[in-house]
XYZ file of C-alpha atoms in Angstrom:
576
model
C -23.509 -51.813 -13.968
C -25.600 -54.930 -13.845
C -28.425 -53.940 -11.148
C -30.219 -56.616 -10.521
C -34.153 -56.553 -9.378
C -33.726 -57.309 -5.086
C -36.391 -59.160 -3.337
C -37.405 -56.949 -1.033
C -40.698 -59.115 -0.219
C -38.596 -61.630 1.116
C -42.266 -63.141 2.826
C -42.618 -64.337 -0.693
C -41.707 -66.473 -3.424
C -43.241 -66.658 -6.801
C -44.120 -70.142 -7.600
C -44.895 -69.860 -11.066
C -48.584 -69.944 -11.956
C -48.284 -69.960 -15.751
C -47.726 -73.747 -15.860
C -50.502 -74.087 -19.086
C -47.083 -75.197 -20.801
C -47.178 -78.203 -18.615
C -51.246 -78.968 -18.994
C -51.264 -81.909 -20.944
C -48.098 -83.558 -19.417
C -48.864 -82.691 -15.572
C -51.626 -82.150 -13.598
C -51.801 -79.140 -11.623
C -50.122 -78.987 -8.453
C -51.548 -78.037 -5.123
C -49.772 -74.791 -4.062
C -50.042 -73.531 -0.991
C -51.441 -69.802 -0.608
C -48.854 -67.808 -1.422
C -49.388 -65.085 1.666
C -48.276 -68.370 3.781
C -45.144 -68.920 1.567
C -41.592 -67.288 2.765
C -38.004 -68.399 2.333
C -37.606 -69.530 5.282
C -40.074 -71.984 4.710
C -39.868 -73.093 1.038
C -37.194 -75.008 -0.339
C -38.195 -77.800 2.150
C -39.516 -80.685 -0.483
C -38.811 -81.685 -3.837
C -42.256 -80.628 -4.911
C -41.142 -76.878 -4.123
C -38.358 -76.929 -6.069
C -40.845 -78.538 -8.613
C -43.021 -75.691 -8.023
C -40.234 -73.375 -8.511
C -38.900 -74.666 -11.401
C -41.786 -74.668 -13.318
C -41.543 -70.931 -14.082
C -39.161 -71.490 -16.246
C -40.714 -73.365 -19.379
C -42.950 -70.346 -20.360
C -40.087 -68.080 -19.865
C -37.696 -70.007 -22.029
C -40.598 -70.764 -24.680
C -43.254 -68.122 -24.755
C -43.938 -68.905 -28.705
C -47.491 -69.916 -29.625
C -47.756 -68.515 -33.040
C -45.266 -71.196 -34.096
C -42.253 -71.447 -35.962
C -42.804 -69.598 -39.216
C -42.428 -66.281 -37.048
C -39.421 -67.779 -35.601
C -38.166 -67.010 -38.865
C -38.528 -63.520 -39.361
C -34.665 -62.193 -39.871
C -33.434 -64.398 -42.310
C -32.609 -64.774 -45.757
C -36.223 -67.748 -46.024
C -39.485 -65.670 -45.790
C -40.688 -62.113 -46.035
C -42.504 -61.438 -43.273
C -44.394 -57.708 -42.934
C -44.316 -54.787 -44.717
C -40.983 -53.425 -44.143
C -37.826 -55.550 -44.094
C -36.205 -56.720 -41.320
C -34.237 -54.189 -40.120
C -31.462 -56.771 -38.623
C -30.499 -57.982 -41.881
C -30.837 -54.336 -43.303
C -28.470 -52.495 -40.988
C -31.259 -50.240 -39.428
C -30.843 -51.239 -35.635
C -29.766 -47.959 -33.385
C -27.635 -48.393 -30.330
C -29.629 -49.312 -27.088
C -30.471 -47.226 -24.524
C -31.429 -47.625 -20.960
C -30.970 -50.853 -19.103
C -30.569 -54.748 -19.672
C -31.803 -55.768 -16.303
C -34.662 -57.361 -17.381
C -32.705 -59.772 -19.566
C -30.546 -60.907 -16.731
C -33.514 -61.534 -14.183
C -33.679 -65.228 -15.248
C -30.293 -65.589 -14.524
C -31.026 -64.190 -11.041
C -33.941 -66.399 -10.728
C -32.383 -69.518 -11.222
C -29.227 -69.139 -9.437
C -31.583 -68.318 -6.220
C -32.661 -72.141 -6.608
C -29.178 -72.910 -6.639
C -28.356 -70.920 -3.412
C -31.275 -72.346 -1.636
C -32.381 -76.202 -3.529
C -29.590 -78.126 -0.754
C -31.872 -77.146 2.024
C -34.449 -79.846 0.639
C -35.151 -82.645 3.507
C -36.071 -84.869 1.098
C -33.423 -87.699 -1.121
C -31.564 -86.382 -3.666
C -33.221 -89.061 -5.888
C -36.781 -87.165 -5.540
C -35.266 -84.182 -6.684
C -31.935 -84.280 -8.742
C -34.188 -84.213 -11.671
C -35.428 -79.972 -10.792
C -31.129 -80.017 -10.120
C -30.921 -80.762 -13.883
C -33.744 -78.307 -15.148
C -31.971 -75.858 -13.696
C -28.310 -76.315 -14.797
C -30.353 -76.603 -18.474
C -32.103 -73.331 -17.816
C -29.452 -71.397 -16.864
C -27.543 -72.600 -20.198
C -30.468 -71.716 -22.395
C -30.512 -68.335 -20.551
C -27.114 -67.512 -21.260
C -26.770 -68.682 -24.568
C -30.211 -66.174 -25.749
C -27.165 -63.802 -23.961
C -24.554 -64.630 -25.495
C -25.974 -64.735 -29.132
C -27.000 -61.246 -28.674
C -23.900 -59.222 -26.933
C -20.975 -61.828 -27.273
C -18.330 -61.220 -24.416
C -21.046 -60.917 -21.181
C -20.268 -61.133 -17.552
C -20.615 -64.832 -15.530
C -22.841 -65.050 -12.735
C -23.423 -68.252 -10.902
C -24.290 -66.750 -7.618
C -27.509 -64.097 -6.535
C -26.197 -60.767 -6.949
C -26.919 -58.821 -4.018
C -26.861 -54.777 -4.228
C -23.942 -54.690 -1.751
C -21.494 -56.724 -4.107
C -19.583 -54.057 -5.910
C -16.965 -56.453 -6.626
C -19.274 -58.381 -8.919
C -21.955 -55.831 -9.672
C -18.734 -53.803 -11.530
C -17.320 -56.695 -13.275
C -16.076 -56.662 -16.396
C -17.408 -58.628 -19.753
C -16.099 -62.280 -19.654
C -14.642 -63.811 -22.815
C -17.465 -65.813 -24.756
C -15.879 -68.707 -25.074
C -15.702 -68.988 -20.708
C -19.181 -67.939 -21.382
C -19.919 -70.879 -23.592
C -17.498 -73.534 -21.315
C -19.848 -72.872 -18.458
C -23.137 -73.103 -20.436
C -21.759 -76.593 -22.147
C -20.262 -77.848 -17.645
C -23.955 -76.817 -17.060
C -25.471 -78.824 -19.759
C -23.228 -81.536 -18.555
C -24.555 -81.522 -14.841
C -28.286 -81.504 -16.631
C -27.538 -84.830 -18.376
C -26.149 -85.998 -14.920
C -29.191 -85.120 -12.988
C -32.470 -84.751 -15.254
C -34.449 -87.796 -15.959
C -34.781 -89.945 -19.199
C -37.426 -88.737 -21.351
C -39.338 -92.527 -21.458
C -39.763 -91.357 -17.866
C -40.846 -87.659 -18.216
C -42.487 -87.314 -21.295
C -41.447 -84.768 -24.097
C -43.189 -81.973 -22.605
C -40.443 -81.460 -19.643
C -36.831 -81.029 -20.457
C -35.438 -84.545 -20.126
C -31.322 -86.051 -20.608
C -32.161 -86.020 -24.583
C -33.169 -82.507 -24.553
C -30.131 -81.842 -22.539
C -27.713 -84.011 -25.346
C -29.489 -82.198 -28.075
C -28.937 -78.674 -26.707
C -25.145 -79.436 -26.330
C -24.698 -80.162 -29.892
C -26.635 -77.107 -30.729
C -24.459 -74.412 -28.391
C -20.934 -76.498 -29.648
C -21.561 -76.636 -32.927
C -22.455 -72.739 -33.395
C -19.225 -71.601 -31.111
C -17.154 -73.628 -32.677
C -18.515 -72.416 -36.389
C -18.379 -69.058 -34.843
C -15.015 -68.851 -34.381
C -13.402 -70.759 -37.599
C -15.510 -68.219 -39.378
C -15.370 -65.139 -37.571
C -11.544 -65.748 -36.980
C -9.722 -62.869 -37.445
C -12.188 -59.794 -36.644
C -13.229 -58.268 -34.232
C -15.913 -61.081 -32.933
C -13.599 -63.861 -32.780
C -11.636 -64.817 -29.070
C -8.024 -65.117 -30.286
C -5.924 -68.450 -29.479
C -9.584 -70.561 -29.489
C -9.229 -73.675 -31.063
C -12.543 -74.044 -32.731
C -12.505 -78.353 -32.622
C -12.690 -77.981 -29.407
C -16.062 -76.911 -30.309
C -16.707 -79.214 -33.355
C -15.190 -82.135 -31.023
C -17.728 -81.765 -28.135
C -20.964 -81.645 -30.753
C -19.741 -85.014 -32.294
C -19.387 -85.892 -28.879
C -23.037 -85.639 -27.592
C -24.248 -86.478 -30.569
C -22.702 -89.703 -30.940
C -23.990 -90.619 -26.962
C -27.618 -89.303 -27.888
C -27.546 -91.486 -30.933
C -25.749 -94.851 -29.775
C -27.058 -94.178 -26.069
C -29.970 -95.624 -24.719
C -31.921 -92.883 -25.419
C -35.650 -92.596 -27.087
C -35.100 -90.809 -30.335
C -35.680 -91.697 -34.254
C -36.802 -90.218 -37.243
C -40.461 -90.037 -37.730
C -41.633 -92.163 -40.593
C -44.910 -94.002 -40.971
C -43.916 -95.213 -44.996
C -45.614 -92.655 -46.344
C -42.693 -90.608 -47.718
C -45.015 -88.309 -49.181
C -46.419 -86.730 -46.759
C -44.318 -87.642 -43.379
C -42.391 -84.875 -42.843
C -45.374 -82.565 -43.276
C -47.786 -84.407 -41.164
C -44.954 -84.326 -37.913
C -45.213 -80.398 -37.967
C -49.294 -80.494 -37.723
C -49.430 -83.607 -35.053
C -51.521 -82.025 -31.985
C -50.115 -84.445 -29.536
C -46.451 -85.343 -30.198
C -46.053 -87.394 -26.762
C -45.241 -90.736 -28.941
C -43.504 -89.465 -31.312
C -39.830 -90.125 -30.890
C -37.722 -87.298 -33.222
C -39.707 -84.941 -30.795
C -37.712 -84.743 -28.359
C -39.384 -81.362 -26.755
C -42.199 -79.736 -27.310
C -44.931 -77.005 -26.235
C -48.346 -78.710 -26.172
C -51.718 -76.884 -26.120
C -55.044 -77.461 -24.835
C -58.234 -75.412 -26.518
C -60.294 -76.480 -23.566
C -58.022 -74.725 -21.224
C -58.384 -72.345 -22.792
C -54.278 -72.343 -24.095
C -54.673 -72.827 -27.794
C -52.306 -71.000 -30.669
C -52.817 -69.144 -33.469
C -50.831 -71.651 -36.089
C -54.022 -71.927 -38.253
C -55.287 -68.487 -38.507
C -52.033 -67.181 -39.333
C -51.190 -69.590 -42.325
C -53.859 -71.754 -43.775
C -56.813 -68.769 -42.823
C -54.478 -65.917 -43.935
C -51.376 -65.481 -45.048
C -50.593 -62.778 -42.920
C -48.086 -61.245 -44.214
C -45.503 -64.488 -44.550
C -44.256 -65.495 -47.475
C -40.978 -67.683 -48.196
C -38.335 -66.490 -50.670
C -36.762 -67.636 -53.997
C -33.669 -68.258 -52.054
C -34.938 -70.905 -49.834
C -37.265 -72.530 -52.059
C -34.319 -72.671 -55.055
C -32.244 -74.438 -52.700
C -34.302 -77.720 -52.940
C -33.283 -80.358 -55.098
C -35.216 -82.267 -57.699
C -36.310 -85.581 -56.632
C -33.146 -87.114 -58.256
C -31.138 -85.493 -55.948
C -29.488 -82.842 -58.573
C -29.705 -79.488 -58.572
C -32.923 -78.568 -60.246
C -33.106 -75.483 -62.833
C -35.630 -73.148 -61.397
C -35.036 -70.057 -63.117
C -35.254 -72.057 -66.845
C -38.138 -73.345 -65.478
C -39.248 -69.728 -64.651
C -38.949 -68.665 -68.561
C -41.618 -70.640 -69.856
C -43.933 -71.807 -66.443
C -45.330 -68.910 -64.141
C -47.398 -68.718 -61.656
C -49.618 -71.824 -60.603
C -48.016 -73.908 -63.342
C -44.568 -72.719 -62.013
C -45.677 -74.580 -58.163
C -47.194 -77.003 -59.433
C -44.286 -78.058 -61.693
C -41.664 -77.696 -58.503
C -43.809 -79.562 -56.523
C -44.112 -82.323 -59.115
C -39.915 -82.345 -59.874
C -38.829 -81.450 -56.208
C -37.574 -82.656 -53.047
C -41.295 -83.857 -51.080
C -39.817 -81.341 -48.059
C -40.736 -78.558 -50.786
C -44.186 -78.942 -51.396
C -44.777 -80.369 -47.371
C -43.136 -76.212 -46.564
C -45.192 -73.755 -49.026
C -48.576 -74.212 -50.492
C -49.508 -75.849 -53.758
C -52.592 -75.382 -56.122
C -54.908 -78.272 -55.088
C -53.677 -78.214 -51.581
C -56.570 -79.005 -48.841
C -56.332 -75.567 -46.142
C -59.372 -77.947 -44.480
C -60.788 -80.895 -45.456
C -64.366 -80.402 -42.810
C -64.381 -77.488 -44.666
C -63.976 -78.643 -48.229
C -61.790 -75.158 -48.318
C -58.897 -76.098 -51.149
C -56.032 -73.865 -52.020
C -56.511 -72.275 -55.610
C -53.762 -69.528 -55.543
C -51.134 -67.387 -53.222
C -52.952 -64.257 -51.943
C -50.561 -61.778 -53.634
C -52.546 -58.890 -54.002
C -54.382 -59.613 -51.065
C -54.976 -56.734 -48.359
C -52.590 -56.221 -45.245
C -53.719 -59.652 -43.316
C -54.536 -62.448 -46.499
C -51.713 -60.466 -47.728
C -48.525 -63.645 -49.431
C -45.965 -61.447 -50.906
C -43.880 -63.778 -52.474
C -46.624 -66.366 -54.255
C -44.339 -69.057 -52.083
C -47.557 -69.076 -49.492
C -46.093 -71.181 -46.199
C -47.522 -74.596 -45.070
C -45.057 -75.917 -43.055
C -46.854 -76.620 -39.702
C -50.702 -76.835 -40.908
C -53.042 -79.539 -40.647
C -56.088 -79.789 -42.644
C -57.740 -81.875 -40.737
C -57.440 -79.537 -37.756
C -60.490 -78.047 -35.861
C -59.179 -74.575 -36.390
C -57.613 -74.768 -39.798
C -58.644 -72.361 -42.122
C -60.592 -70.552 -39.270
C -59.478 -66.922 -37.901
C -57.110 -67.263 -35.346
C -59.941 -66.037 -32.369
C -60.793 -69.972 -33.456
C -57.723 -71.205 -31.841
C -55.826 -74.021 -33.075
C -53.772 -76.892 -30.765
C -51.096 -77.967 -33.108
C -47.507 -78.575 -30.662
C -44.655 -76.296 -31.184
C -41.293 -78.783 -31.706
C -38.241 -76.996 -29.419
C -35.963 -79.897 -29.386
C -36.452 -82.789 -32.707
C -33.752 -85.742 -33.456
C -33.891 -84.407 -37.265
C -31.600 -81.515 -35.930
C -29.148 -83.311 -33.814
C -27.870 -85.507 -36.902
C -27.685 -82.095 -38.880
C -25.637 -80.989 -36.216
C -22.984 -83.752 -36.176
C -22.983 -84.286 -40.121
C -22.032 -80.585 -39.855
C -19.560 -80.883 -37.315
C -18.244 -84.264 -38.250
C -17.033 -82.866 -41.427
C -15.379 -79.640 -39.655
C -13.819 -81.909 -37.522
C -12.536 -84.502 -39.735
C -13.585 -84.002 -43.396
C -15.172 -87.096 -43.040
C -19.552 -87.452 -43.940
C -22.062 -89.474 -42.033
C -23.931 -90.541 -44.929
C -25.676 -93.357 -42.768
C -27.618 -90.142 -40.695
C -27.767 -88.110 -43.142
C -29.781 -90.881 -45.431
C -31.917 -91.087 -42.420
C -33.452 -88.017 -43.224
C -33.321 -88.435 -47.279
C -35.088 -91.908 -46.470
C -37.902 -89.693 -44.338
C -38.990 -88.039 -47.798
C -37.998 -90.765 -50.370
C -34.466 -88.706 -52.170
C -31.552 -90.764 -53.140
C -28.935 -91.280 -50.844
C -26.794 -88.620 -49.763
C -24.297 -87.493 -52.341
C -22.092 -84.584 -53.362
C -22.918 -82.185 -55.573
C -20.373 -80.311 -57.706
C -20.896 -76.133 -56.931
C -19.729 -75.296 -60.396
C -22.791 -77.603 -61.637
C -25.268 -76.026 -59.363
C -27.379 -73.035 -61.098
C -28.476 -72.092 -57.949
C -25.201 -71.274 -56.511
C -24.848 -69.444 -53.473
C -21.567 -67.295 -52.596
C -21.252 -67.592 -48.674
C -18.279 -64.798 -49.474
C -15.198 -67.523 -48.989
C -14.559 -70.723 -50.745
C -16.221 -73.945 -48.627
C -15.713 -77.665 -50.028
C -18.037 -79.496 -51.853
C -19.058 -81.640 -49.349
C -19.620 -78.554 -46.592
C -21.536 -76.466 -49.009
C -24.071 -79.960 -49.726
C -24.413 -80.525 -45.842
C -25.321 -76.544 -45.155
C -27.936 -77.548 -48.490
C -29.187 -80.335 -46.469
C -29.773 -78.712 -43.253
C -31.268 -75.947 -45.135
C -34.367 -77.782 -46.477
C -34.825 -80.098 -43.845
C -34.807 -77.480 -40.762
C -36.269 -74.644 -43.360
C -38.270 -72.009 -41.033
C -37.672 -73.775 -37.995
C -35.937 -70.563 -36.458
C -32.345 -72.113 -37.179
C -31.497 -69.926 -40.269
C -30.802 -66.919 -38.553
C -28.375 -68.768 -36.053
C -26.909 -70.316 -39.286
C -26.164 -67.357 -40.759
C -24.121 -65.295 -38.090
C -22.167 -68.467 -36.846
C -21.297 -68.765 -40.770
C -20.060 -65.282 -40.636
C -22.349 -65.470 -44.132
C -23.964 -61.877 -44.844
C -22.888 -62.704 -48.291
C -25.639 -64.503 -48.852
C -28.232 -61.682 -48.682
C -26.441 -57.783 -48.600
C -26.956 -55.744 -51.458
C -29.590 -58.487 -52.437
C -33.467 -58.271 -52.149
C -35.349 -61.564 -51.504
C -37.814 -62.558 -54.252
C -40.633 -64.399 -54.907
C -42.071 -66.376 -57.565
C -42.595 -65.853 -61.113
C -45.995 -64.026 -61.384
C -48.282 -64.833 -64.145
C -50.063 -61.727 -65.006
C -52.939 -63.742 -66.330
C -54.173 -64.866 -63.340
C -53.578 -61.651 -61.528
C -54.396 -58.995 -64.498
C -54.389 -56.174 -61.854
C -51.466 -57.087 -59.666
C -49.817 -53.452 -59.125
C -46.711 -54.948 -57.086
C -42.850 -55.183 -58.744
C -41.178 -57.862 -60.588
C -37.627 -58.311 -61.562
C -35.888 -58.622 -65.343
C -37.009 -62.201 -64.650
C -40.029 -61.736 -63.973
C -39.879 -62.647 -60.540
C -41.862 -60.961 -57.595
C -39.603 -57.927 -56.159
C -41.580 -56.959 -53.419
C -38.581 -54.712 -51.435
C -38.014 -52.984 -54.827
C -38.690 -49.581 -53.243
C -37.372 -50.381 -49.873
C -34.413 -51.723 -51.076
C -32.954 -50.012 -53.651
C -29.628 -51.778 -53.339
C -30.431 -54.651 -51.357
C -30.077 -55.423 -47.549
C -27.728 -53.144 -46.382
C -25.979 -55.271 -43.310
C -23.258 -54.226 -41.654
C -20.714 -56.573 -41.129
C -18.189 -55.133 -38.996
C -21.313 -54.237 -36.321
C -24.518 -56.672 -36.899
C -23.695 -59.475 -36.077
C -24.031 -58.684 -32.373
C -26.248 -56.388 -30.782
C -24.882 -53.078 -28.374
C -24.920 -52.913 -24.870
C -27.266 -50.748 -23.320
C -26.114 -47.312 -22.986
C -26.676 -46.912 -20.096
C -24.986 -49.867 -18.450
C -21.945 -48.840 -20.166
C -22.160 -45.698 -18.122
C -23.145 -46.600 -14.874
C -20.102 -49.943 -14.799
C -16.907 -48.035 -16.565
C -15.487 -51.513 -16.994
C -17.910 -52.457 -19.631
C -17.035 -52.170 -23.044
C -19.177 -51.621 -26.180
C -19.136 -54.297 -28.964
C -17.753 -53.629 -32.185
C -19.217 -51.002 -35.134
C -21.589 -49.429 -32.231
């Protein structure tokens, strides 16, 4: 039974008062004290429904230690010393309750119940209308991703409601028509972004998000058709056809959005990840900013240029990266006769620029007012400098930072992208060629152009030595455009998404992730494991026989024991 938390203080509403999201974008608001604050009189103006709704943007993105640990169960970095027990089958059924999940829900659908008593115009407020419709969509997809089928609420729950407190699970794909009506009303109602900023969810954010929640529903169920996850009779272009949809609007719309690119192919795409203030940058289309001197800074620096912590990306990813000719490049020849430093060096020399702008490269500044300069990965480091692949990350430093290469008490301010343009053509090349077979080269070279690669083209599988088995035959063309987005989104926190919407656990079970190819000369005591090629096995005694996944169960997560037994109409997803 889904028992939801009652207000029983009805003299109160929270107004949220962890708006340090909002610092640099809004100044604070005058609140009135909250002991003179009921329901009765709230909801009056547009600045409480402001007020209201700005509870919501720390609750939807409470990251500050930035993207790399967005990454953490996927096939692209090791991250701790055990592995991630997602990927590795280990999860146990949950107990207790899922209340706590659903509160957001609550929340927001008690500023739908209540935002129409506002005496002010719509006009001053239709834009809190749209934050809401978005939030509620971003709610329930986090949901959704997690338990599948889930009930739909779009009213307050009140105790007294058996009716709906003992409903059953709704199918997800009513679940995911609602979130993508919802996301329709928030590009109705929310405001363009030149006139809010890219700190506040705006009508690009809105376009963006659609393509996101259509294209992995509609992958979802081409790829999951036939078991147990799939909704039978679901058409999955419906899907495919409302991504191309909103992506074609946010790209031929009057809408701020490009590529970031300053001619300097060389170092673009890494200098957009370290930018402290993305306000004017237009591929950002949302982002958490931070603010040292109010005291809201993050710990980006400390955890990647100061130490490693931990992090390290795997063979996997960084094999995926073609040489700067656009071919598939040989790493593992490489591997037989270049090890070690000469081994990154030489990648980063032959490679794609979005390979040596992700992971760290002998000669690399960690901080220029620090002359500090990157000699080696820290692979027999202790527990915190600790790198155990070699492939150290750098994706979202800055060397000219004040806090890089400082201890993360030092702080850092570097802005966490939520929403970026890059993603949205990824999306629609992707779902373009479901759809239609057919390949937007012209987007797609927008993001080649970024780093200076050839154009666009297709690569032959049987000519790749770096082919991946996604466990089912995909074109040509497919497999190159899941290559592309690969690189270009690499540790951005999509991977993980990518891989249960592909139905793709071929890619890593009964595999261990590896790291580079060690060279025992410049680590004469290094005590850790290495493969037949000489490659860094770091799992070896952890994972005998590789991940150990469970297909027919992990891909979702179970409902809470407990809510299974106290609502009988509740049913537990599959394998649990």
């Amino acid at each position: 039974m889904i028992k939801m938390n009652n207000i029983r203080n009805k003299s109160m509403i929270v107004v949220a008062l962890s708006i340090s999201f909002l610092l640099s974008c809004e100044d604070f608001i005058d609140l009135k004290p909250l002991d003179q604050i009921t329901e009765e009189n709230y909801w009056k103006s547009s600045s409480d429904l402001r007020n209201y709704m700005y509870q919501f943007y720390p609750r939807a993105f409470p990251n500050s230690a930035m993207i790399v640990d967005l990454a953490t169960n996927s096939d692209e970095m090791i991250h701790g010393g055990s592995p991630s027990v997602i990927l590795n089958g280990q999860r146990t059924i949950r107990t207790g309750r899922w209340t706590g999940e659903w509160r957001q829900i609550r929340d927001i659908n008690i500023f739908f119940k209540n935002y129409e008593k506002c005496e002010d115009d719509f006009y001053s407020y239709k834009h809190y209308v749209g934050e809401a419709h978005f939030f509620r969509a971003w709610f329930y997809f986090e949901l959704l991703k997690m338990y599948g089928d889930i009930p739909w609420y779009d009213e307050v729950l009140e105790l007294d409601n058996d009716e709906k407190l003992m409903q059953p699970r709704d199918p997800r794909t009513e679940i995911i028509d609602n979130i993508l009506d919802d996301l329709d009303k928030a590009v109705l109602f929310l405001d363009y972004r030149k006139d809010v900023g890219n700190c506040v969810i705006n009508k690009e954010v809105a376009l963006a998000f659609q393509t996101r929640v259509a294209l992995f529903e509609g992958s979802w169920q081409k790829y999951h058709s036939g078991t147990q996850f799939s909704t039978p009779g679901i058409d999955p272009d419906k899907y495919f056809l409302k991504c191309v949809e909103a992506a074609e609007e946010l790209i031929g719309g009057n809408y701020l959005v490009g590529i970031y690119e300053t001619g300097k192919p060389d170092s673009d795409y890494y200098t957009m990840f370290g930018l402290e203030n993305m306000g004017d940058i237009n591929e950002v289309l949302l982002y958490k900013s931070f603010n040292l001197a109010e005291g809201f800074g993050n710990t980006v620096e400390g955890y990647l240029s100061y130490n490693a912590e931990q992090k390290g990306a795997t063979w996997d990813l960084i094999s995926s990266y073609l040489g700067k000719n656009g071919k598939p490049f040989d790493y593992l020849n490489l591997s037989g006769t270049s090890k070690g430093n000469d081994f990154l060096i030489q990648i980063a020399q032959n490679c794609d620029v979005r390979l040596k702008s992700t992971i760290y490269i002998p000669g690399d500044y960690r901080s220029v007012e620090r002359n500090l300069i990157f000699d080696k990965p820290t692979i027999d480091a202790g527990v915190l400098q600790l790198c155990p692949t070699g492939f150290q990350i750098k994706k979202t430093t800055n060397p000219y930072s004040s806090g890089a290469a400082q201890s993360w008490e030092a702080g850092s301010q570097t802005g966490l992208i939520i929403f970026r343009f890059g993603e949205v053509l990824l999306n629609y090349a992707e779902a373009k060629y479901e759809l239609d077979n057919s390949i937007v080269y012209e987007q797609l070279n927008l993001l080649r152009a970024r780093v200076g690669m050839p154009n666009f083209t297709v690569n032959k599988q049987t000519e790749d030595p770096n082919l991946i088995d996604y466990g089912y035959p995909i074109p040509d063309e497919l497999y190159e455009i899941r290559r592309e987005r690969r690189v270009e989104l690499a540790l951005e926190g999509m991977r993980d998404e990518d891989l249960n919407r592909w139905a793709a656990h071929s890619l890593f079970k009964n595999k261990r992730p590896k790291g580079y190819p060690l060279n025992v000369a410049e680590f004469p005591d290094y005590n850790g494991n290495v493969d037949d090629n000489g490659l860094i096995d770091h799992y070896r005694q952890q994972l005998p026989n590789g991940y150990q996944f469970k297909e027919n169960r992990d891909y979702l997560y179970s409902i809470p024991q407990d809510e299974l037994t106290l609502n009988p109409n509740l049913t537990q997803n599959p394998g649990w």
